[in-house]
Short mmCIF file of C-alpha atoms and ligand atoms in Angstrom, two decimals:
data_model
loop_
_atom_site.label_atom_id
_atom_site.label_comp_id
_atom_site.label_asym_id
_atom_site.label_seq_id
_atom_site.Cartn_x
_atom_site.Cartn_y
_atom_site.Cartn_z
CA MET K 1 -23.62 -16.03 -9.81
CA THR K 2 -26.23 -18.65 -8.87
CA ASP K 3 -28.34 -19.89 -11.73
CA ARG K 4 -31.95 -18.93 -10.92
CA SER K 5 -33.37 -21.66 -13.12
CA LEU K 6 -32.11 -24.34 -10.72
CA PRO K 7 -34.47 -25.75 -8.07
CA ARG K 8 -34.11 -24.14 -4.67
CA ALA K 9 -32.74 -27.29 -2.99
CA ILE K 10 -29.89 -27.47 -5.48
CA ARG K 11 -29.21 -23.77 -5.19
CA GLN K 12 -28.91 -24.13 -1.43
CA ALA K 13 -26.48 -26.98 -1.77
CA MET K 14 -24.28 -24.85 -4.05
CA PRO K 15 -22.19 -23.01 -1.43
CA GLN K 16 -21.15 -26.37 -0.04
CA ALA K 17 -20.21 -27.67 -3.47
CA ARG K 18 -18.19 -24.53 -3.88
CA GLU K 19 -16.24 -25.13 -0.66
CA VAL K 20 -15.48 -28.70 -1.66
CA ALA K 21 -14.37 -27.57 -5.12
CA VAL K 22 -12.08 -24.96 -3.56
CA GLU K 23 -10.44 -27.59 -1.35
CA VAL K 24 -9.93 -29.94 -4.29
CA ALA K 25 -8.53 -27.08 -6.38
CA LYS K 26 -6.02 -26.27 -3.65
CA GLN K 27 -4.83 -29.88 -3.57
CA TYR K 28 -4.20 -29.80 -7.30
CA GLY K 29 -2.47 -26.43 -7.30
CA VAL K 30 -5.32 -24.85 -9.24
CA CYS K 31 -6.11 -21.14 -8.76
CA ILE K 32 -9.13 -20.75 -6.48
CA ARG K 33 -10.04 -17.22 -7.58
CA PRO K 34 -9.77 -17.45 -11.38
CA VAL K 35 -10.56 -14.35 -13.43
CA PRO K 36 -12.85 -15.24 -16.36
CA LEU K 37 -11.85 -13.62 -19.66
CA LYS K 38 -13.26 -13.80 -23.17
CA ARG K 39 -10.78 -15.06 -25.76
CA LEU K 40 -11.12 -14.84 -29.51
CA ASP K 41 -9.09 -17.37 -31.50
CA VAL K 42 -8.38 -15.49 -34.72
CA HIS K 43 -7.52 -18.74 -36.49
CA THR K 44 -10.95 -20.27 -35.88
CA GLY K 45 -13.01 -17.14 -35.22
CA ARG K 46 -14.40 -18.69 -32.03
CA TRP K 47 -14.94 -16.88 -28.75
CA GLU K 48 -14.59 -18.81 -25.51
CA VAL K 49 -14.44 -18.08 -21.81
CA VAL K 50 -11.02 -18.83 -20.35
CA ASP K 51 -10.06 -18.73 -16.69
CA VAL K 52 -6.87 -16.85 -15.97
CA PRO K 53 -5.15 -17.46 -12.61
CA CYS K 54 -5.62 -14.60 -10.15
CA GLY K 55 -1.88 -14.29 -9.59
CA ALA K 56 -2.17 -13.57 -5.85
CA THR K 57 1.09 -13.59 -3.92
CA LEU K 58 -0.38 -14.34 -0.49
CA ASP K 59 -1.45 -17.77 0.76
CA ALA K 60 -4.46 -16.24 2.43
CA LYS K 61 -5.81 -15.15 -0.96
CA CYS K 62 -4.89 -18.07 -3.22
CA PRO K 63 -2.39 -20.71 -2.04
CA SER K 64 -1.93 -22.15 -5.54
CA CYS K 65 -0.96 -18.85 -7.16
CA ALA K 66 1.09 -17.82 -4.11
CA LYS K 67 3.12 -21.03 -4.31
CA ARG K 68 3.77 -20.64 -8.04
CA ASN K 69 4.74 -17.04 -7.51
CA ARG K 70 7.18 -17.99 -4.78
CA GLN K 71 8.83 -20.61 -7.01
CA LEU K 72 9.18 -18.05 -9.75
CA ARG K 73 10.80 -15.60 -7.38
CA MET K 74 13.24 -18.29 -6.26
CA ALA K 75 14.19 -18.91 -9.89
CA GLN K 76 14.63 -15.19 -10.44
CA CYS K 77 16.81 -14.89 -7.34
CA ARG K 78 18.94 -17.88 -8.33
CA GLU K 79 19.55 -16.66 -11.87
CA GLY K 80 20.67 -13.19 -11.02
CA TRP K 81 22.76 -13.88 -7.96
CA HIS K 82 25.91 -15.22 -9.57
CA LEU K 83 25.50 -13.89 -13.10
CA ASP K 84 28.84 -14.00 -14.90
CA HIS K 85 28.03 -11.81 -17.90
CA GLU K 86 26.90 -8.21 -18.06
CA PRO K 87 23.10 -7.98 -18.54
CA ALA K 88 22.08 -6.05 -21.64
CA ILE K 89 19.40 -3.50 -20.95
CA THR K 90 17.54 -2.14 -23.93
CA PRO K 91 14.68 0.30 -23.60
CA ASP K 92 11.67 -1.28 -25.27
CA GLU K 93 8.44 -0.20 -26.86
CA PRO K 94 5.27 -1.10 -24.97
CA THR K 95 4.27 -4.55 -26.17
CA ASP K 96 0.78 -5.74 -26.96
CA GLU K 97 0.68 -7.46 -23.62
CA GLN K 98 1.51 -4.27 -21.80
CA ARG K 99 -1.14 -2.34 -23.70
CA TRP K 100 -3.67 -5.04 -22.97
CA LEU K 101 -2.83 -5.07 -19.28
CA VAL K 102 -3.31 -1.33 -19.04
CA LYS K 103 -6.74 -1.56 -20.66
CA PHE K 104 -7.68 -4.46 -18.43
CA ARG K 105 -6.55 -2.48 -15.40
CA ALA K 106 -8.86 0.37 -16.41
CA ASP K 107 -11.77 -2.03 -16.70
CA LEU K 108 -11.12 -3.50 -13.26
CA GLN K 109 -10.96 -0.01 -11.83
CA ALA K 110 -14.33 0.82 -13.37
CA ARG K 111 -15.86 -2.30 -11.83
CA ARG K 112 -14.35 -1.48 -8.47
CA ASP K 113 -15.78 2.05 -8.64
CA GLN K 114 -19.15 0.56 -9.50
CA ALA K 115 -18.92 -1.73 -6.45
CA VAL K 116 -18.14 1.30 -4.29
CA SER K 117 -21.14 3.20 -5.60
CA LEU K 118 -23.34 0.19 -4.81
CA GLY K 119 -21.88 0.03 -1.32
CA GLU K 120 -20.41 -3.43 -1.97
CA ASP K 121 -17.24 -4.91 -0.57
CA THR K 122 -14.30 -4.11 -2.86
CA ALA K 123 -11.74 -6.52 -1.37
CA ASP K 124 -11.85 -8.87 -4.37
CA TRP K 125 -11.50 -6.07 -6.88
CA ASP K 126 -8.67 -4.56 -4.88
CA ALA K 127 -6.86 -7.88 -4.88
CA ALA K 128 -7.35 -8.29 -8.62
CA ILE K 129 -6.16 -4.74 -9.28
CA GLU K 130 -3.13 -5.34 -7.10
CA GLY K 131 -2.36 -8.46 -9.09
CA VAL K 132 -2.68 -6.70 -12.44
CA ASP K 133 -0.55 -3.81 -11.18
CA ALA K 134 2.15 -6.31 -10.29
CA GLU K 135 1.86 -7.85 -13.77
CA ILE K 136 2.15 -4.42 -15.34
CA HIS K 137 5.21 -3.73 -13.30
CA GLU K 138 6.71 -7.08 -14.22
CA ALA K 139 5.87 -6.53 -17.86
CA GLY K 140 8.56 -3.92 -17.71
CA MET K 141 6.72 -0.66 -17.24
CA ARG K 142 7.89 1.59 -14.54
CA GLY K 143 5.60 3.72 -12.41
CA ASN K 144 1.88 3.05 -12.08
CA VAL K 145 -0.91 3.38 -14.57
CA LEU K 146 -2.69 6.20 -12.80
CA GLY K 147 0.51 8.13 -13.33
CA HIS K 148 1.06 10.26 -10.26
CA THR K 149 3.59 12.39 -12.11
CA VAL K 150 3.46 15.44 -9.87
CA PRO K 151 6.96 16.94 -9.85
CA LYS K 152 8.77 15.74 -6.78
CA ARG K 153 9.70 18.29 -4.22
CA THR K 154 13.32 17.76 -3.41
CA ARG K 155 14.54 21.16 -2.30
CA SER K 156 14.47 20.86 1.45
CA THR K 157 15.26 17.18 1.48
CA ARG K 158 18.33 17.55 -0.66
CA ARG K 159 19.72 20.36 1.44
CA ARG K 160 19.20 18.60 4.71
CA GLN K 161 19.88 14.97 3.85
CA ASP K 162 23.49 14.88 5.06
CA ALA K 163 25.79 12.46 3.32
CA PRO K 164 27.03 9.79 5.67
CA ASN K 165 30.70 9.62 6.42
CA LEU K 166 31.76 6.79 4.12
CA PRO K 167 34.56 6.21 1.64
CA LYS K 168 33.61 6.79 -1.99
CA ARG K 169 35.18 4.78 -4.76
CA ARG K 170 35.31 5.57 -8.45
CA MET K 171 32.41 3.97 -10.27
CA ALA K 172 33.32 1.18 -12.64
CA PRO K 173 30.72 0.54 -15.38
CA THR K 174 29.91 -3.01 -14.33
CA THR K 175 27.21 -4.84 -12.43
CA LEU K 176 29.35 -7.91 -11.74
CA GLY K 177 31.46 -8.41 -8.68
CA ARG K 178 35.06 -9.49 -8.62
CA THR K 179 36.16 -13.01 -9.22
CA PHE K 180 39.06 -14.80 -7.61
CA THR K 181 41.15 -17.54 -9.14
CA SER K 182 42.52 -20.29 -6.94
CA SER K 183 45.95 -21.88 -7.37
CA ASP K 184 44.39 -24.75 -9.33
CA GLY K 185 42.89 -22.28 -11.80
CA LYS K 186 39.30 -22.49 -10.57
CA VAL K 187 37.37 -19.20 -10.71
CA TYR K 188 35.34 -18.24 -7.64
CA ARG K 189 32.53 -15.73 -7.77
CA PRO K 190 31.77 -14.76 -4.19
CA SER K 191 28.56 -12.91 -3.34
CA LEU K 192 26.88 -11.65 -0.20
CA PHE K 193 23.81 -12.45 1.84
CA VAL K 194 22.89 -9.59 4.17
CA THR K 195 20.20 -9.32 6.84
CA LEU K 196 19.30 -5.87 8.12
CA THR K 197 17.10 -5.30 11.14
CA LEU K 198 15.55 -2.24 12.77
CA PRO K 199 16.72 -1.07 16.22
CA SER K 200 15.28 -2.12 19.56
CA TYR K 201 12.15 -0.38 20.86
CA GLY K 202 12.37 -2.06 24.26
CA LYS K 203 13.19 -5.50 25.60
CA VAL K 204 11.24 -8.31 23.91
CA HIS K 205 10.57 -11.88 24.99
CA ASP K 206 8.98 -14.35 22.56
CA GLY K 207 8.00 -11.49 20.26
CA VAL K 208 6.25 -9.57 23.03
CA PRO K 209 7.54 -6.45 24.85
CA VAL K 210 8.53 -7.25 28.42
CA ASP K 211 7.22 -3.83 29.46
CA PRO K 212 4.58 -2.61 27.00
CA GLU K 213 4.37 0.75 28.83
CA SER K 214 7.94 1.70 27.99
CA TYR K 215 8.11 -0.04 24.58
CA ASP K 216 8.54 2.70 21.97
CA TYR K 217 5.50 2.00 19.78
CA ARG K 218 5.63 5.42 18.14
CA ARG K 219 9.16 4.84 16.94
CA ALA K 220 8.32 1.31 15.85
CA ALA K 221 5.35 2.67 13.87
CA ARG K 222 7.35 5.44 12.18
CA ASP K 223 10.23 3.09 11.39
CA ALA K 224 7.85 0.63 9.72
CA LEU K 225 6.21 3.45 7.71
CA HIS K 226 9.55 4.70 6.36
CA PHE K 227 11.45 1.42 6.15
CA SER K 228 11.53 1.32 2.34
CA LYS K 229 13.25 4.74 2.22
CA LEU K 230 15.97 3.45 4.52
CA VAL K 231 16.52 0.47 2.23
CA ASP K 232 16.85 2.86 -0.75
CA ARG K 233 19.51 4.83 1.11
CA PHE K 234 21.37 1.66 2.00
CA VAL K 235 21.55 0.68 -1.67
CA GLN K 236 22.74 4.18 -2.67
CA ASN K 237 25.49 4.07 -0.06
CA LEU K 238 26.42 0.52 -0.93
CA ARG K 239 26.91 1.46 -4.60
CA ARG K 240 28.98 4.53 -3.70
CA VAL K 241 31.31 2.54 -1.52
CA ALA K 242 31.50 -0.56 -3.69
CA GLY K 243 32.38 1.46 -6.78
CA TYR K 244 30.23 -0.62 -9.15
CA ASP K 245 26.57 -0.84 -10.04
CA VAL K 246 25.67 -3.30 -7.27
CA GLN K 247 22.64 -5.51 -8.05
CA TYR K 248 20.40 -7.07 -5.43
CA PHE K 249 17.38 -9.27 -4.81
CA ALA K 250 15.80 -8.50 -1.46
CA THR K 251 12.70 -9.47 0.48
CA VAL K 252 11.02 -7.63 3.33
CA GLU K 253 9.81 -10.01 6.00
CA PRO K 254 8.29 -9.79 9.45
CA GLN K 255 10.12 -10.45 12.67
CA LYS K 256 8.25 -11.98 15.56
CA ARG K 257 8.20 -8.59 17.31
CA LEU K 258 6.25 -7.39 14.21
CA ALA K 259 8.96 -5.13 12.82
CA PRO K 260 9.93 -5.47 9.15
CA HIS K 261 13.42 -6.68 8.34
CA LEU K 262 15.32 -7.25 5.14
CA HIS K 263 17.13 -10.17 3.56
CA MET K 264 19.26 -9.22 0.60
CA ALA K 265 21.22 -11.28 -1.89
CA ILE K 266 23.93 -9.07 -3.38
CA ARG K 267 25.87 -9.85 -6.54
CA GLY K 268 29.59 -9.44 -5.95
CA THR K 269 31.37 -8.98 -2.70
CA LEU K 270 32.73 -6.40 -0.27
CA PRO K 271 34.61 -6.92 2.97
CA ARG K 272 32.09 -7.76 5.68
CA ALA K 273 33.35 -4.98 7.92
CA GLU K 274 32.66 -2.49 5.14
CA VAL K 275 29.05 -3.65 4.69
CA LYS K 276 28.52 -3.32 8.42
CA GLN K 277 30.05 0.15 8.33
CA ILE K 278 27.69 1.16 5.49
CA ALA K 279 24.63 -0.15 7.33
CA ALA K 280 25.67 1.63 10.52
CA ALA K 281 26.21 4.92 8.67
CA THR K 282 22.95 4.75 6.71
CA TYR K 283 19.98 6.77 7.88
CA HIS K 284 16.98 8.54 6.42
CA GLN K 285 15.51 11.82 7.61
CA VAL K 286 11.79 12.37 7.13
CA TRP K 287 11.30 16.06 6.38
CA TRP K 288 7.61 16.31 7.07
CA PRO K 289 5.80 18.94 9.20
CA PRO K 290 5.81 18.23 12.96
CA ALA K 291 3.24 15.65 14.09
CA ASP K 292 3.91 15.42 17.79
CA THR K 293 1.39 17.96 19.13
CA VAL K 294 -2.26 17.08 18.73
CA ARG K 295 -4.22 20.19 17.72
CA PHE K 296 -7.53 18.63 16.78
CA ASP K 297 -9.12 15.62 18.39
CA GLY K 298 -12.51 14.09 19.30
CA ASP K 299 -15.33 16.47 18.33
CA HIS K 300 -12.92 19.33 17.84
CA LEU K 301 -11.94 18.70 14.22
CA PRO K 302 -11.13 20.98 11.28
CA VAL K 303 -14.10 21.74 9.04
CA TRP K 304 -14.13 21.86 5.27
CA GLN K 305 -15.17 24.98 3.42
CA ASP K 306 -15.44 24.96 -0.37
CA GLY K 307 -12.89 27.27 -1.92
CA ALA K 308 -10.91 27.66 1.30
CA GLY K 309 -10.05 24.14 2.45
CA TYR K 310 -9.94 23.03 6.09
CA LEU K 311 -10.48 25.64 8.83
CA ASP K 312 -10.07 25.68 12.58
CA PRO K 313 -13.71 25.34 13.76
CA ALA K 314 -13.18 27.75 16.67
CA THR K 315 -11.26 30.61 15.01
CA GLY K 316 -12.09 30.17 11.31
CA GLU K 317 -8.36 30.27 10.56
CA VAL K 318 -7.49 28.32 7.37
CA LEU K 319 -4.97 25.59 8.15
CA PRO K 320 -1.69 25.66 6.22
CA THR K 321 -1.77 23.54 3.09
CA TRP K 322 0.77 20.75 2.64
CA HIS K 323 2.97 22.95 0.45
CA GLU K 324 2.76 25.89 2.84
CA ALA K 325 3.76 23.62 5.71
CA LEU K 326 6.79 22.39 3.73
CA ASP K 327 7.76 25.98 2.82
CA GLN K 328 7.65 26.84 6.48
CA LEU K 329 9.91 23.89 7.22
CA ASP K 330 12.37 25.14 4.59
CA THR K 331 12.69 28.63 6.02
CA ASP K 332 13.02 27.48 9.63
CA HIS K 333 16.71 26.77 10.09
CA ASP K 334 16.16 25.23 13.52
CA ALA K 335 13.60 22.77 12.18
CA GLN K 336 14.13 19.11 13.00
CA PRO K 337 13.09 16.19 10.80
CA LEU K 338 9.84 14.53 11.89
CA HIS K 339 11.70 11.26 12.09
CA VAL K 340 15.15 9.80 11.59
CA ILE K 341 15.33 6.11 10.82
CA ARG K 342 18.41 3.86 10.97
CA PHE K 343 19.15 0.16 11.20
CA GLY K 344 19.77 -1.60 14.49
CA ASP K 345 22.99 -3.28 15.59
CA GLN K 346 21.92 -6.72 14.40
CA ILE K 347 23.54 -6.73 10.99
CA ASP K 348 24.37 -10.08 9.52
CA VAL K 349 26.72 -10.39 6.56
CA LYS K 350 27.57 -13.73 5.05
CA GLY K 351 29.79 -14.60 2.11
CA VAL K 352 28.19 -17.09 -0.31
CA LEU K 353 29.72 -18.92 -3.25
CA ALA K 354 27.79 -19.59 -6.43
CA GLY K 355 26.32 -23.04 -6.83
CA THR K 356 26.88 -24.22 -3.26
CA SER K 357 24.22 -25.68 -1.00
CA ASP K 358 24.76 -22.59 1.10
CA ALA K 359 23.48 -20.43 -1.74
CA ASP K 360 20.41 -22.65 -2.14
CA GLN K 361 19.67 -22.40 1.54
CA CYS K 362 19.86 -18.60 1.39
CA ILE K 363 17.43 -18.55 -1.55
CA ARG K 364 14.96 -20.68 0.41
CA TYR K 365 15.42 -18.35 3.35
CA LEU K 366 14.86 -15.28 1.19
CA SER K 367 11.57 -16.59 -0.10
CA LYS K 368 10.38 -18.35 3.04
CA TYR K 369 7.70 -15.89 4.11
CA LEU K 370 6.81 -14.42 0.72
CA THR K 371 3.37 -16.00 0.76
CA LYS K 372 2.59 -14.63 4.24
CA SER K 373 1.46 -11.14 5.18
CA LEU K 374 3.57 -9.19 7.67
CA ALA K 375 1.08 -9.95 10.43
CA ASP K 376 1.15 -13.71 9.75
CA SER K 377 4.11 -14.23 12.07
CA LEU K 378 1.64 -13.48 14.82
CA ASP K 379 0.60 -16.42 16.97
CA THR K 380 -3.11 -15.65 17.33
CA ASP K 381 -3.46 -18.20 20.14
CA ASN K 382 -1.09 -16.16 22.23
CA PRO K 383 -3.03 -13.31 23.89
CA ALA K 384 0.15 -11.38 24.68
CA GLN K 385 1.11 -11.36 20.99
CA ARG K 386 -2.41 -10.36 19.99
CA GLN K 387 -2.29 -7.42 22.40
CA HIS K 388 1.12 -6.43 21.08
CA ALA K 389 -0.25 -6.36 17.53
CA ALA K 390 -3.29 -4.36 18.68
CA ARG K 391 -1.05 -1.77 20.35
CA MET K 392 1.01 -1.51 17.17
CA VAL K 393 -2.15 -0.89 15.10
CA GLU K 394 -3.25 1.72 17.63
CA ALA K 395 0.15 3.47 17.39
CA LEU K 396 -0.22 3.52 13.61
CA ARG K 397 -3.75 4.81 13.68
CA PHE K 398 -2.88 8.50 13.96
CA GLU K 399 0.57 8.47 12.35
CA PRO K 400 0.60 10.22 8.97
CA CYS K 401 1.48 7.52 6.43
CA SER K 402 2.00 9.83 3.43
CA PRO K 403 1.54 13.49 2.48
CA ARG K 404 -2.06 12.65 1.52
CA CYS K 405 -2.94 11.01 4.83
CA PRO K 406 -6.03 12.50 6.55
CA ASN K 407 -4.15 12.22 9.86
CA TRP K 408 -2.37 15.51 9.07
CA LEU K 409 -5.56 17.31 10.11
CA ARG K 410 -4.96 16.13 13.67
CA TYR K 411 -1.71 18.08 13.69
CA GLY K 412 -3.14 21.23 12.08
CA VAL K 413 -1.96 20.73 8.49
CA GLN K 414 -4.13 20.16 5.42
CA PRO K 415 -3.14 16.91 3.71
CA LYS K 416 -1.80 17.19 0.18
CA ASP K 417 -4.73 17.32 -2.30
CA ALA K 418 -7.14 17.84 0.61
CA LYS K 419 -10.79 17.13 -0.14
CA PRO K 420 -13.99 17.14 1.89
CA GLY K 421 -14.77 14.23 4.20
CA MET K 422 -11.26 13.55 5.48
CA LEU K 423 -11.17 12.26 9.03
CA PRO K 424 -8.04 11.72 11.14
CA GLY K 425 -7.75 8.13 12.38
CA HIS K 426 -9.67 6.83 9.36
CA CYS K 427 -7.03 6.71 6.65
CA ARG K 428 -7.78 3.86 4.23
CA SER K 429 -4.19 3.34 3.20
CA LYS K 430 -2.71 -0.16 3.53
CA ALA K 431 -0.01 1.04 5.94
CA HIS K 432 -2.51 1.40 8.81
CA LYS K 433 -4.05 -2.06 8.34
CA PRO K 434 -3.35 -4.95 10.75
CA ASP K 435 -2.06 -7.05 7.81
CA HIS K 436 0.62 -4.52 6.96
CA LEU K 437 1.56 -3.02 10.33
CA GLY K 438 3.03 0.14 8.83
CA TYR K 439 4.90 -1.40 5.92
CA ALA K 440 2.87 -0.98 2.72
CA GLY K 441 5.74 -1.28 0.26
CA ARG K 442 6.72 -4.09 -2.06
CA ARG K 443 7.77 -7.37 -0.48
CA VAL K 444 10.30 -8.26 -3.17
CA LEU K 445 12.79 -5.61 -4.22
CA VAL K 446 14.81 -6.49 -7.31
CA SER K 447 17.28 -4.14 -8.94
CA ARG K 448 16.85 -3.56 -12.67
CA LYS K 449 19.91 -5.43 -13.83
CA TRP K 450 19.53 -8.47 -11.61
CA SER K 451 18.58 -11.37 -13.87
CA ASN K 452 17.93 -9.18 -16.91
CA LYS K 453 14.52 -10.82 -17.27
CA THR K 454 11.00 -9.91 -16.32
CA LEU K 455 8.91 -12.31 -14.25
CA ALA K 456 6.95 -13.10 -17.39
CA GLU K 457 10.18 -14.22 -19.07
CA HIS K 458 11.08 -16.38 -16.07
CA ARG K 459 7.61 -17.94 -16.31
CA GLN K 460 8.19 -18.69 -19.99
CA ASP K 461 11.58 -20.23 -19.10
CA ARG K 462 9.92 -22.70 -16.76
CA ARG K 463 7.52 -23.81 -19.44
CA THR K 464 10.28 -24.22 -22.02
CA TRP K 465 12.39 -26.11 -19.54
CA VAL K 466 9.67 -28.69 -18.93
CA LEU K 467 9.06 -29.20 -22.62
CA GLU K 468 12.76 -29.61 -23.31
CA ALA K 469 13.16 -32.04 -20.45
CA LEU K 470 10.42 -34.08 -22.05
CA GLY K 471 12.07 -33.91 -25.43
CA GLN K 472 9.19 -31.83 -26.77
CA PRO K 473 10.42 -28.68 -28.42
CA GLY K 474 8.02 -25.84 -27.52
CA GLU K 475 6.08 -24.80 -30.56
CA PRO K 476 6.71 -21.21 -31.40
CA ALA K 477 3.50 -19.56 -30.24
CA ASP K 478 1.83 -17.07 -32.54
CA PRO K 479 1.64 -13.96 -30.37
CA HIS K 480 -1.26 -12.59 -32.42
CA ARG K 481 -3.43 -15.69 -32.30
CA TYR K 482 -5.70 -14.61 -29.45
CA ILE K 483 -7.55 -11.44 -28.62
CA TRP K 484 -8.55 -11.14 -24.98
CA LYS K 485 -11.44 -9.14 -23.56
CA PRO K 486 -12.58 -8.69 -19.97
CA LEU K 487 -16.05 -10.03 -19.23
CA PRO K 488 -18.67 -7.73 -17.74
CA ALA K 489 -19.59 -8.62 -14.13
CA GLY K 490 -22.34 -11.24 -13.88
CA ASP K 491 -21.96 -12.32 -17.51
CA ALA K 492 -24.29 -15.23 -18.20
CA ASN K 493 -21.55 -17.12 -20.07
CA VAL K 494 -19.52 -17.61 -16.90
CA PRO K 495 -20.45 -20.90 -15.19
CA PRO K 496 -20.56 -21.13 -11.37
CA LEU K 497 -17.18 -21.08 -9.65
CA ALA K 498 -17.41 -24.68 -8.40
CA MET K 499 -17.86 -25.91 -11.95
CA ARG K 500 -14.96 -23.84 -13.27
CA LEU K 501 -12.65 -25.06 -10.51
CA LEU K 502 -13.48 -28.70 -11.09
CA ARG K 503 -12.96 -28.22 -14.82
CA SER K 504 -9.47 -26.84 -14.14
CA VAL K 505 -8.72 -29.74 -11.80
CA ALA K 506 -9.72 -32.19 -14.53
CA GLU K 507 -7.45 -30.39 -17.00
CA ARG K 508 -4.60 -30.53 -14.51
CA GLN K 509 -5.15 -34.25 -14.02
CA ARG K 510 -5.15 -34.90 -17.76
CA TRP K 511 -1.99 -32.89 -18.11
CA ARG K 512 -0.25 -34.77 -15.30
CA ALA K 513 -1.23 -38.08 -16.84
CA HIS K 514 0.16 -36.90 -20.16
CA MET K 515 3.40 -35.88 -18.45
CA ALA K 516 3.68 -39.28 -16.77
CA GLN K 517 3.18 -41.01 -20.11
CA LEU K 518 5.83 -38.90 -21.83
CA ARG K 519 8.15 -39.62 -18.98
CA ALA K 520 7.64 -43.35 -19.36
CA GLU K 521 8.36 -42.99 -23.07
CA ALA K 522 11.51 -40.94 -22.55
CA ASP K 523 13.78 -43.92 -22.38
CA GLY K 524 16.53 -43.89 -19.77
CA GLN K 525 16.19 -40.21 -18.95
CA ASP K 526 15.90 -39.33 -15.31
CA LEU K 527 13.02 -36.90 -15.12
CA SER K 528 11.99 -37.56 -11.56
CA ALA K 529 12.41 -33.89 -10.65
CA THR K 530 10.19 -32.65 -13.44
CA GLU K 531 6.83 -33.03 -11.84
CA GLY K 532 7.85 -31.25 -8.67
CA ARG K 533 9.11 -28.27 -10.63
CA VAL K 534 5.99 -27.70 -12.62
CA ALA K 535 3.30 -28.68 -10.15
ZN1 LIG T 601 -5.06 -17.73 -7.83
ZN1 LIG T 602 -2.62 7.25 6.28
#
């Protein structure tokens, strides 16, 4: 990225300039990892390079984008929680934006693959891809672009997944909860705020096991790996009992003991005792092959043979494939699930009324840690907590995280879609990483009929709101005005990062000054909250 035509002394000073620019950018809420794109203005026929915010959700990657994202999520949560009209869901055609995102995603993937082949670090590309994937999801497409559409195997699971013992109500075709009218005619729309926590794995003090030897790290690891499935089951059971299409906005956050837990805003209400009963009755069985006896370890590892798959190095016996192992599980009537996960006793259910300060506080609580990774609750100055985290990572190291995990080889099963070079203990999946500690799922879980808007629409709302507050009607944008193209890596038209950041800061300053001027002009209107909302 450095311009070779510059004198050496200036080139050497560049990294420092870059650091300063990054700090300034952070202060002004400007994205510090902008993605340069080429934009053609079809009205003028001019191409220019435009920086698009990276869209990261974590502080550690880009605090400016993470903060904006968190504010957007809060708006989304607020709008859906106490909705008083039925959201209209219409299946829609892929829009231009969606098509563009998919093409852009493909380009990023190609650049990432190129980085891999050059032996370069792919962290930046991975982050960008993650961001675009999130955008694609938010743009209203379900599933992922790579389209893992292998038919799901449900046979054994369906037979063995026992239904919990819960009352079942008739489904009413509504997503709204009940309302109650007081004697003075006021209508109340009560909703719920629920916190669900995993069970105890041993006594903990200040986030650290009192006795690490007896702390059940294996259970903690497996619970974290399958947590999202348990949440799915909870929602299924909740809807069955509630008798309506319950909508929710939930976030998965870390506890100090490094286990994931869940905060959930639920539209509508149920008796608290019933919610507790549902949580207590909810469980998920993991019907995977056994993984408790180590068959291959150290130098004694299965070997790959083209055409056959993985073999036992001593006997030449071909290990069962993933599907064979599942078939075996099906026919064995004494088989036990690999793991059964349930919630712990700490279930908190709170009734919340729309528009109260209580509701606002819950929304802040729901979004509090969204910009932090699961491992960020760790106090790195505390050696006991560091050791606890290290033991958790160690426990996750050999746990199979998915059917494709290379760790299956350790337990004598070929992973699904086995290929040469797989090594137990070296799975590259997020779930094993210290930042994720077993939970690799989405941090925000929003049901489809929550606010009836995509994140992109919420973003547009914010913009319109500001313009209206300023008495400036938003001009109807021509959706076909611009054509966007990704820029090839190292394109000479992209100035150094420091320069781009400072340019964005200057734009932000101009814009703020403009806002302040408009505010001064808007006679008598109180717009003191405006700046805070849009910054
Ligand atoms: Zn950013
Ligand atoms: Zn894995």
